[in-house]
Coordinates of C-alpha atoms (C1' of nucleotides) in Angstrom, one line a residue:
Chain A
X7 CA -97.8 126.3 -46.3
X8 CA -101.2 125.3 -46.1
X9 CA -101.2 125.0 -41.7
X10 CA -98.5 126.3 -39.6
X11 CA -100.4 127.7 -37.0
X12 CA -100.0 124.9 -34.7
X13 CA -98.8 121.4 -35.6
X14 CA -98.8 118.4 -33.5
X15 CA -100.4 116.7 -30.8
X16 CA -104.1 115.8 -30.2
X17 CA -105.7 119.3 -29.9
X18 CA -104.7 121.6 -33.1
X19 CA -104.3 124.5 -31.8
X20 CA -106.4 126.7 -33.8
X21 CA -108.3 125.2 -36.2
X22 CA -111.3 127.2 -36.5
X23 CA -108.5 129.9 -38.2
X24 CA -107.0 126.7 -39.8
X25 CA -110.0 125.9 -41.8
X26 CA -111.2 129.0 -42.7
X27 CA -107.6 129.8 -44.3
X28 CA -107.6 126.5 -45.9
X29 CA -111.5 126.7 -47.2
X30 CA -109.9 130.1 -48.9
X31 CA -106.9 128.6 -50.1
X32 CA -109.4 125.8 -52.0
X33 CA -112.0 128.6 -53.2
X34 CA -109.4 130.5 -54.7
X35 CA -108.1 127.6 -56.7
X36 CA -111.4 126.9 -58.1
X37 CA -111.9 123.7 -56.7
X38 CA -114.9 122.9 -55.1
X39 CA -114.7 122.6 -51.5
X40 CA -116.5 120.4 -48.9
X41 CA -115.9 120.1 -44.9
X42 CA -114.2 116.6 -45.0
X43 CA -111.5 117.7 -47.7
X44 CA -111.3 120.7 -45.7
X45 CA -110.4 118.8 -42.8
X46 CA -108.4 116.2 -44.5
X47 CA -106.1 118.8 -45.3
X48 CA -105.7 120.4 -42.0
X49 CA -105.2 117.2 -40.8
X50 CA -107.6 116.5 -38.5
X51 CA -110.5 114.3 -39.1
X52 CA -113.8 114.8 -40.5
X53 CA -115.6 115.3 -37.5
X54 CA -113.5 118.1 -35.8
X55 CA -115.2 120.9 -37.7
X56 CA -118.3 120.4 -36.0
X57 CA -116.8 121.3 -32.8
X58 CA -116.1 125.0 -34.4
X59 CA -118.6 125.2 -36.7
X60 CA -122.5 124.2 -36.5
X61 CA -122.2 123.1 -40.5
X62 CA -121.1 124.1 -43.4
X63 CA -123.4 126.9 -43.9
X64 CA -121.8 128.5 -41.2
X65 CA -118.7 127.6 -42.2
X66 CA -119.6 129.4 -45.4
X67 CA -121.0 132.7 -43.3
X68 CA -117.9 132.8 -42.1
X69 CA -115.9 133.1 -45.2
X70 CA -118.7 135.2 -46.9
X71 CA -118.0 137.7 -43.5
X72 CA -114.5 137.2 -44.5
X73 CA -114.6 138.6 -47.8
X74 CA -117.3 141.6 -47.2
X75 CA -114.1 142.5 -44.7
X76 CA -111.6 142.1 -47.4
X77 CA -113.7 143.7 -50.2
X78 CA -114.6 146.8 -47.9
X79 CA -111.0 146.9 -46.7
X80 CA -109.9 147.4 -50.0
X81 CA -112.3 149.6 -51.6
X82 CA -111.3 152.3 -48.8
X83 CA -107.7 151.5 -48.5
X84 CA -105.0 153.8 -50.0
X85 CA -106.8 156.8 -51.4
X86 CA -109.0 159.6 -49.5
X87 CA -112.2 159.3 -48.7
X88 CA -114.0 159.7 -52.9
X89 CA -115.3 162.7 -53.3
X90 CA -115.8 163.3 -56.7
X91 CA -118.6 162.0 -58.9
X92 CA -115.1 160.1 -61.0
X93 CA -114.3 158.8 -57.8
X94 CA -117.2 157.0 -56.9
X95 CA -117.0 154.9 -60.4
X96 CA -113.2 154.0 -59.3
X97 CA -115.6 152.6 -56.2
X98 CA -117.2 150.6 -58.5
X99 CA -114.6 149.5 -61.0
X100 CA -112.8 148.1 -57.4
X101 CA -115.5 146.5 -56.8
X102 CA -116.2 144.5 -60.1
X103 CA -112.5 143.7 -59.9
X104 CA -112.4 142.2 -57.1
X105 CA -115.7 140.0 -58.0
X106 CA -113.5 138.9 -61.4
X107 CA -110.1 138.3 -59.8
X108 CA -112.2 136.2 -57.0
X109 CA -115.2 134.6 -58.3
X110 CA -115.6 131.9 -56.3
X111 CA -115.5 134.1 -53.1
X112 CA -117.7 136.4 -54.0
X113 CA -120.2 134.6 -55.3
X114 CA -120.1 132.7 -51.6
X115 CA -120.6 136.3 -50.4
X116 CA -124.0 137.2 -52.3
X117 CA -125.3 134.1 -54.8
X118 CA -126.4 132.0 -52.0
X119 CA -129.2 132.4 -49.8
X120 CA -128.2 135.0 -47.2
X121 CA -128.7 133.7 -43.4
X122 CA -130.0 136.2 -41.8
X123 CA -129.5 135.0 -38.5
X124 CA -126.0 135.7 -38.9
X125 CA -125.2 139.1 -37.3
X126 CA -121.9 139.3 -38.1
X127 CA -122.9 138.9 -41.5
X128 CA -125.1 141.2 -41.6
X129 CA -123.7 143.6 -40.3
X130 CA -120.5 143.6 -42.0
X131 CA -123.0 144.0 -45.6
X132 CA -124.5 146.7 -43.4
X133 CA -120.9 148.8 -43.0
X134 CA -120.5 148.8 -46.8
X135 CA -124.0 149.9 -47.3
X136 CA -123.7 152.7 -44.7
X137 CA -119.9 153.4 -46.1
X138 CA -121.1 154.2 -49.6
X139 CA -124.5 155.9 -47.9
X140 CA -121.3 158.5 -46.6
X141 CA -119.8 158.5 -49.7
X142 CA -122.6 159.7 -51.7
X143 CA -123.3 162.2 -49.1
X144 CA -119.9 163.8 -49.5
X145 CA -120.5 163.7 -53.0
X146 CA -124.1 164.3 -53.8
X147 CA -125.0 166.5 -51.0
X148 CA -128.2 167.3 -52.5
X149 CA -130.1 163.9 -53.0
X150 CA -130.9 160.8 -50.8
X151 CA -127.5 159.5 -49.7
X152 CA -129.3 156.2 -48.9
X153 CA -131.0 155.8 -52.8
X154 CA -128.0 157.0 -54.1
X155 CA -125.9 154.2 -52.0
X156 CA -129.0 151.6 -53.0
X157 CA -128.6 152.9 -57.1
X158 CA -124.6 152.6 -56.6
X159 CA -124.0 149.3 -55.3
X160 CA -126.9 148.0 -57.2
X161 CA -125.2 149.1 -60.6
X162 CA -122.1 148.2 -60.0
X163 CA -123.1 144.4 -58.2
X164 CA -125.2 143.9 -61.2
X165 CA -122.1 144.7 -63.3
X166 CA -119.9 142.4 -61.3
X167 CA -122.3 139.8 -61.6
X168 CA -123.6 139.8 -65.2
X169 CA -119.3 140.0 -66.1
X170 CA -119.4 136.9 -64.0
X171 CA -121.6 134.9 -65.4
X172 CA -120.2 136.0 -69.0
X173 CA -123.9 137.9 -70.1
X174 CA -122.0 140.7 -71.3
X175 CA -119.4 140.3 -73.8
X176 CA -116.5 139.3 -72.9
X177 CA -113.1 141.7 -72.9
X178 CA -109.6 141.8 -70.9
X179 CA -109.6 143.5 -68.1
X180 CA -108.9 147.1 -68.7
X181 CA -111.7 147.0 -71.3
X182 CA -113.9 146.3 -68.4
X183 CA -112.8 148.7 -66.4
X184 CA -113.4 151.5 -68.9
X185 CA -117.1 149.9 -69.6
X186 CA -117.9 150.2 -65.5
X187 CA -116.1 154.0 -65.7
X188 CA -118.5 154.9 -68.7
X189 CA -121.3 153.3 -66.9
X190 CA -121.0 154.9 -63.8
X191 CA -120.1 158.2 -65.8
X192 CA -123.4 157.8 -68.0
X193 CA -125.8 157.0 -65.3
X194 CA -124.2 159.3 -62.3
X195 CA -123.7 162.0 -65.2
X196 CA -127.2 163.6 -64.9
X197 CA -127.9 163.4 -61.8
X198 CA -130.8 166.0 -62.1
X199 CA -131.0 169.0 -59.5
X200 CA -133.2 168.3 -57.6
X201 CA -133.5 164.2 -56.7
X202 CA -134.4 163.7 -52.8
X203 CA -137.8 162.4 -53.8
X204 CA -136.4 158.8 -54.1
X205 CA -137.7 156.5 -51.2
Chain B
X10 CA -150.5 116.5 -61.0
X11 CA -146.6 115.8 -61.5
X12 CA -146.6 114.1 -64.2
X13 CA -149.4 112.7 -66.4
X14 CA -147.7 113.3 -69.7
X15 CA -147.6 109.8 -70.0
X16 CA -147.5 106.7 -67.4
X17 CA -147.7 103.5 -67.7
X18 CA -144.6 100.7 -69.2
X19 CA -141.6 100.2 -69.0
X20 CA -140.8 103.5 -71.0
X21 CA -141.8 106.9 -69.7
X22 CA -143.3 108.5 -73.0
X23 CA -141.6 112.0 -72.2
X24 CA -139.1 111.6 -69.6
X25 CA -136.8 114.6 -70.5
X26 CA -139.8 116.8 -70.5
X27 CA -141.2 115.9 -66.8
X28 CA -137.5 116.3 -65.3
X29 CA -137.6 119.6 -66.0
X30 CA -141.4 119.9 -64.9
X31 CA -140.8 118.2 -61.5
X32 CA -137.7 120.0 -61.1
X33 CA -139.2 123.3 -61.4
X34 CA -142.0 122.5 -59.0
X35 CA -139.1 121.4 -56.5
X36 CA -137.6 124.8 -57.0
X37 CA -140.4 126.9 -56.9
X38 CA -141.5 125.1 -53.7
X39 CA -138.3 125.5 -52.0
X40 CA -136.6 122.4 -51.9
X41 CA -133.6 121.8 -52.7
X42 CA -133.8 119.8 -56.0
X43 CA -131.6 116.3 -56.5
X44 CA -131.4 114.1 -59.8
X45 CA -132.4 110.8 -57.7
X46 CA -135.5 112.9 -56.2
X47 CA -136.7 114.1 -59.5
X48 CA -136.3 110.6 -60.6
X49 CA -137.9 109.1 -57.6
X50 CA -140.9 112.0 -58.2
X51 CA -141.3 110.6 -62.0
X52 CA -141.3 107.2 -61.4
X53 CA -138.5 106.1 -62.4
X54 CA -135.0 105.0 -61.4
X55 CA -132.8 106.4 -60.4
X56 CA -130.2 106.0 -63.6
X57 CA -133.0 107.1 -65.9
X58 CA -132.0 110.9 -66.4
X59 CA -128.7 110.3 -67.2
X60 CA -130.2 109.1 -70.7
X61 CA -131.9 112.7 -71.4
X62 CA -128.8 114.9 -69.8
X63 CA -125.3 114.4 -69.3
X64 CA -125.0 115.3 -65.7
X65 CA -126.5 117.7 -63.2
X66 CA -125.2 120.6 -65.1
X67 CA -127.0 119.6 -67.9
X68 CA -130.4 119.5 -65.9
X69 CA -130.0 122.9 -64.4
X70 CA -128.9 124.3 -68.4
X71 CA -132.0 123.0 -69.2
X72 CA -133.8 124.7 -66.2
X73 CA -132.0 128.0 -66.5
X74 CA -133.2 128.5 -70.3
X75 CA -136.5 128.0 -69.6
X76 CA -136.3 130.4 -66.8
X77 CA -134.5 132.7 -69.1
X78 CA -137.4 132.5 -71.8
X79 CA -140.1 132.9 -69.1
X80 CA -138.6 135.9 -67.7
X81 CA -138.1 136.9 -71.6
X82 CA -141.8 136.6 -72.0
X83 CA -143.0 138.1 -69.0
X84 CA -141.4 140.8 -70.1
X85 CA -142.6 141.8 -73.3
X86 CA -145.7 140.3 -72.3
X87 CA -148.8 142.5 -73.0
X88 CA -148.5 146.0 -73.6
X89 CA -146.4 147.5 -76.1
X90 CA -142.7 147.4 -76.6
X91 CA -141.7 150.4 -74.6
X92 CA -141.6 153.9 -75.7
X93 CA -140.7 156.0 -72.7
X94 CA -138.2 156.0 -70.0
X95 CA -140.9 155.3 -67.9
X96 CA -141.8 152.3 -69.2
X97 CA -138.2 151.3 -69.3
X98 CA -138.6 151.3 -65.4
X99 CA -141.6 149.6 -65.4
X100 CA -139.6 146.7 -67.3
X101 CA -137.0 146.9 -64.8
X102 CA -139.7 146.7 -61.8
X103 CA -141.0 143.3 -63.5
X104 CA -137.3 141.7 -63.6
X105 CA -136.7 142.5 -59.8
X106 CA -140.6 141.3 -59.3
X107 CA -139.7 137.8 -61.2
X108 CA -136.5 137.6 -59.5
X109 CA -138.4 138.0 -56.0
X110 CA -141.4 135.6 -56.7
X111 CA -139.1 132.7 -58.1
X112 CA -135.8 133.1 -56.3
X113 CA -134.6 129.8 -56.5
X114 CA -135.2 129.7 -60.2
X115 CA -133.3 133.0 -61.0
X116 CA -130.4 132.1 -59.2
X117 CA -129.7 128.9 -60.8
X118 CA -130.6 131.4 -64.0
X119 CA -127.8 133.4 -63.0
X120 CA -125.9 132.9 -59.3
X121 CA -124.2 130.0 -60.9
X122 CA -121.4 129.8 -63.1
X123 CA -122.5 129.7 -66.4
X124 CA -121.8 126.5 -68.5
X125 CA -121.0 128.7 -71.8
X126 CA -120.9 125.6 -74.6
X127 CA -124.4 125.7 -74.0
X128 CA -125.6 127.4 -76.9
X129 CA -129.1 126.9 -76.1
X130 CA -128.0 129.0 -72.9
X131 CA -126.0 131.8 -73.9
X132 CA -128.3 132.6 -76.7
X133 CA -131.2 132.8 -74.5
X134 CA -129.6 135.4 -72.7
X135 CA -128.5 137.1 -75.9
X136 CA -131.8 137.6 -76.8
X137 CA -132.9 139.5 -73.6
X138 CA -129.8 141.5 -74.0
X139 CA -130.7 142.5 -77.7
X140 CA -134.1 143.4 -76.5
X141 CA -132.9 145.6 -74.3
X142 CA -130.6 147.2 -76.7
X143 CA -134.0 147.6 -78.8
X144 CA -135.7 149.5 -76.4
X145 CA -133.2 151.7 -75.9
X146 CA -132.5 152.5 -79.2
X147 CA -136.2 153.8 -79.7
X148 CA -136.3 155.5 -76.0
X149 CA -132.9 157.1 -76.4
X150 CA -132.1 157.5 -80.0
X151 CA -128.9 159.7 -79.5
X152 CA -127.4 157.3 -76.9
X153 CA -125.6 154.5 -77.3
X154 CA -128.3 151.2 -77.1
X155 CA -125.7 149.0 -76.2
X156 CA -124.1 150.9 -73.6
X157 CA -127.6 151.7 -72.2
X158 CA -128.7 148.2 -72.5
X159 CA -125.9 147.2 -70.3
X160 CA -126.1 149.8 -67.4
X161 CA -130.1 149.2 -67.6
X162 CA -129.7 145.5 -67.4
X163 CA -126.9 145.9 -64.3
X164 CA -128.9 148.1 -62.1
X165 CA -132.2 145.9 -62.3
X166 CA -130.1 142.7 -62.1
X167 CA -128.0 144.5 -59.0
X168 CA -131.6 145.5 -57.5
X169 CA -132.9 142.1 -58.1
X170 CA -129.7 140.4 -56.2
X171 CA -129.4 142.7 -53.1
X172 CA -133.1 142.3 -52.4
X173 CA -132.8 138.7 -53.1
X174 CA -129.9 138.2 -50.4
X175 CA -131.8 140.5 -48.2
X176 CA -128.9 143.2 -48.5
X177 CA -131.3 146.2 -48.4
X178 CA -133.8 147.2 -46.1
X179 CA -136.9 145.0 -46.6
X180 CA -140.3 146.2 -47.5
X181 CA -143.4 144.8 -49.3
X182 CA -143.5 144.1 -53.1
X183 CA -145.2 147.7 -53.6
X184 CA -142.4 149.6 -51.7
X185 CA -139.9 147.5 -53.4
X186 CA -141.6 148.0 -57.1
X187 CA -141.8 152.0 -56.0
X188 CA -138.0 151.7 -54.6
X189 CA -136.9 150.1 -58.6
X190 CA -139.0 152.9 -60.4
X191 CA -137.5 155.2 -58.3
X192 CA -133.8 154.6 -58.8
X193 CA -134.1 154.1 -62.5
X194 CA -136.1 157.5 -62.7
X195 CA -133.3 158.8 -60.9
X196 CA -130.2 157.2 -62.7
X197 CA -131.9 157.5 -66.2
X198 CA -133.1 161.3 -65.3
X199 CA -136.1 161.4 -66.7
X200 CA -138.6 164.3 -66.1
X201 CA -140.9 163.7 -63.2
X202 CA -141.0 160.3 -61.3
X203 CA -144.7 161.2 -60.7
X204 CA -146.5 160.6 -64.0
X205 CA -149.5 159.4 -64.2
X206 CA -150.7 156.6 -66.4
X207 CA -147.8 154.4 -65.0
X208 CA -149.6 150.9 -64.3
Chain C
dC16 C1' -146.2 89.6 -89.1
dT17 C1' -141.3 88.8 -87.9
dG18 C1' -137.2 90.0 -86.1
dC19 C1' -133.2 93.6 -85.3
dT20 C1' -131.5 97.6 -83.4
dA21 C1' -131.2 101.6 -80.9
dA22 C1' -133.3 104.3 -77.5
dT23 C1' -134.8 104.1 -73.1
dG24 C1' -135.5 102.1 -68.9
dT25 C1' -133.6 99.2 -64.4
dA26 C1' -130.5 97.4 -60.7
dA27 C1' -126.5 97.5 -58.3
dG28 C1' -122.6 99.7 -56.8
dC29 C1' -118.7 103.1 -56.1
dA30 C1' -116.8 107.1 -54.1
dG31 C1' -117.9 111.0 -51.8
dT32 C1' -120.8 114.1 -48.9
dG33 C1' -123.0 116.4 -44.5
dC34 C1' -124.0 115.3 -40.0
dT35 C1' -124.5 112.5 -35.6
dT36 C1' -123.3 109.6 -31.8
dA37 C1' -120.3 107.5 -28.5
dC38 C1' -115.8 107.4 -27.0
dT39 C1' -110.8 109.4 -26.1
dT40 C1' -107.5 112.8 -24.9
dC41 C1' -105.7 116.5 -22.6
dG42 C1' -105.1 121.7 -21.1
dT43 C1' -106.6 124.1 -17.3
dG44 C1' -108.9 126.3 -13.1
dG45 C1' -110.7 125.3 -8.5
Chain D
dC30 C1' -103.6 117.4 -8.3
dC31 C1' -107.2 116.1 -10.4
dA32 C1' -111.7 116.4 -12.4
dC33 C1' -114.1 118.6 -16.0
dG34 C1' -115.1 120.3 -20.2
dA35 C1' -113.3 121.7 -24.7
dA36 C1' -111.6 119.6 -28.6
dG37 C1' -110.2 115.7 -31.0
dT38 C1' -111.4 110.5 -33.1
dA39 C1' -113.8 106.6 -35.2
dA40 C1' -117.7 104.6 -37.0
dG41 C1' -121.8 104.9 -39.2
dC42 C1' -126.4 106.6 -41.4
dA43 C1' -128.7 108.5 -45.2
dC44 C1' -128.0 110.7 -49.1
dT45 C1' -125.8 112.3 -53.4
dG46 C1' -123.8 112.2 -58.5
dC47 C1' -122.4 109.1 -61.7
dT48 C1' -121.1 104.6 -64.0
dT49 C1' -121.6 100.0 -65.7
dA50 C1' -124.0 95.8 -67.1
dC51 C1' -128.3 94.2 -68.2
dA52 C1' -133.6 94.4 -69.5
dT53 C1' -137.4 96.0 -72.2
dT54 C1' -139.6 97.8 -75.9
dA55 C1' -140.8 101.0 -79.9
dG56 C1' -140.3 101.3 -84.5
dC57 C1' -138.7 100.0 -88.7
dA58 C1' -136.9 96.9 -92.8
dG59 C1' -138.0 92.9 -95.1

DNA sequence: CTGCTAATGTAAGCAGTGCTTACTTCGTGG
DNA sequence: CCACGAAGTAAGCACTGCTTACATTAGCAG
């Protein structure tokens, strides 16, 4: 289960895929991870990483793009296009969800030291930026759709975060659900008339 | 300059104490921090600091707290506790500001997984959280502190991550501080983001 | 002052890590 | 068909966290 994508012989096959699949597989059961168990488990031996990646921070890059995909892909999936004020806090409950159901991930994805010099990465934090930018657009048509993206995403990664680290009290999940709704609802409630002076 | 709370002999004189000194200098300069280096920088060997904390973990506890009460005191440091929204931004401009000058240090405070048996730990965070919940109360009076507490605490601890992993557009430390103010005047709907007398 | 004990230090060593270097294998394009 | 380069191996360096057995000494009871 853990690599059929291309058994035998002295060349693997496809082993960049290989150990990014397995590196998931680890990080999801909360063990710790390192290149040389990575590899030990694809079978391979604990040099043949460094032929796909440069080391393990890259390695790392490339799960962190992997989850921005996954996260974005299901914070737009299903539904329309939010375009309701309710809406936009369903956004945010998604996405303090999936920072609770995969901690390990998403902490890979923001609470390390970004590298910058990875475009990919950065660009795929870019397309959720500039999704929710749209977002607040269709929904806010009358302030800063690039504040309201920056207030939005900061709220509800703060939220994520501070339910991660266990600062906030603790509840099951649908209580936290309801505390991000009435969050969002609170904050996103006001929004005064007239707002487009925010930088 | 590392350590002269005391030298000479077999026995250190405050070893526990100059850990966590040395280890915060490491930090704040960048490096990456390790038990035998702290060690090595106070002298000693490298088995020594296993007989002031129980492992690694332990250390960064220790390190995180006193992060956790700096921050605390930076904080309410100086003027009053605050009275007006405004001011509740200007609180919320310092925690990004501390977040940005000692990055290292806030993320062990909070992009780790938080060891919660460690009283000392969770009741340093408590405190900041019942602060909060303070100043709410006598800002908003007909709100609900708690609630507020917790959506003001998210959005500046958001803020403070996504400029920490470089997730929104860069700018100097004024442009940031203006960007925070900004988005909490927004969010929290206060009258006029332009008032004078804000420091 | 003497002598015991517990706290604190040391030395050595284990298992594991990231990463490099030199060598081997083998699919593939000229 | 065969050489070449991509992708694997093996071995090894410097380092890490942590443990265990031993050394030193501060501080206290008598």
């Amino acid at each position: 289960m853990v690599s059929d994508s291309a058994r035998p012989g002295y060349h693997h096959g496809d082993l960049r895929a290989t150990l990014v699949l397995v590196a998931l597989e680890m990080i999801e059961a909360g063990e710790p991870f390192s290149l040389r168990a990575l590899a030990r488990r694809a079978g391979v031996s604990s040099g043949a990483p460094y032929r796909h990646f440069a080391d393990r921070e890259a390695l790392e890059s490339a799960l962190a793009v992997h989850g921005l995909r996954e996260l974005m892909s299901e914070l737009t999936a299903g539904e329309q296009v939010p375009a309701s004020a309710a809406e936009v806090g369903e956004l945010a409950v998604g996405y303090v969800r999936f920072a609770l159901r995969r901690p390990a991930l998403f902490r890979l994805m923001f609470g390390r030291a970004c590298d910058d010099q990875d475009d990919e990465r950065v660009r795929a934090a870019g397309v959720l930026h500039d999704y929710l930018a749209a977002v607040m657009t269709a929904v806010f048509p009358h302030a800063d759709p690039v504040a309201l993206a920056t207030a939005g995403w900061s709220l509800a990664h703060g939220l994520a975060f501070l339910h991660l680290d266990g600062k906030l009290p603790n509840a099951d999940q649908v209580a936290i659900d309801e505390r991000v709704r009435a969050t969002f609802a609170a904050l996103f409630a006001f929004p005064s008339p007239n707002q487009e002076g925010i930088p």
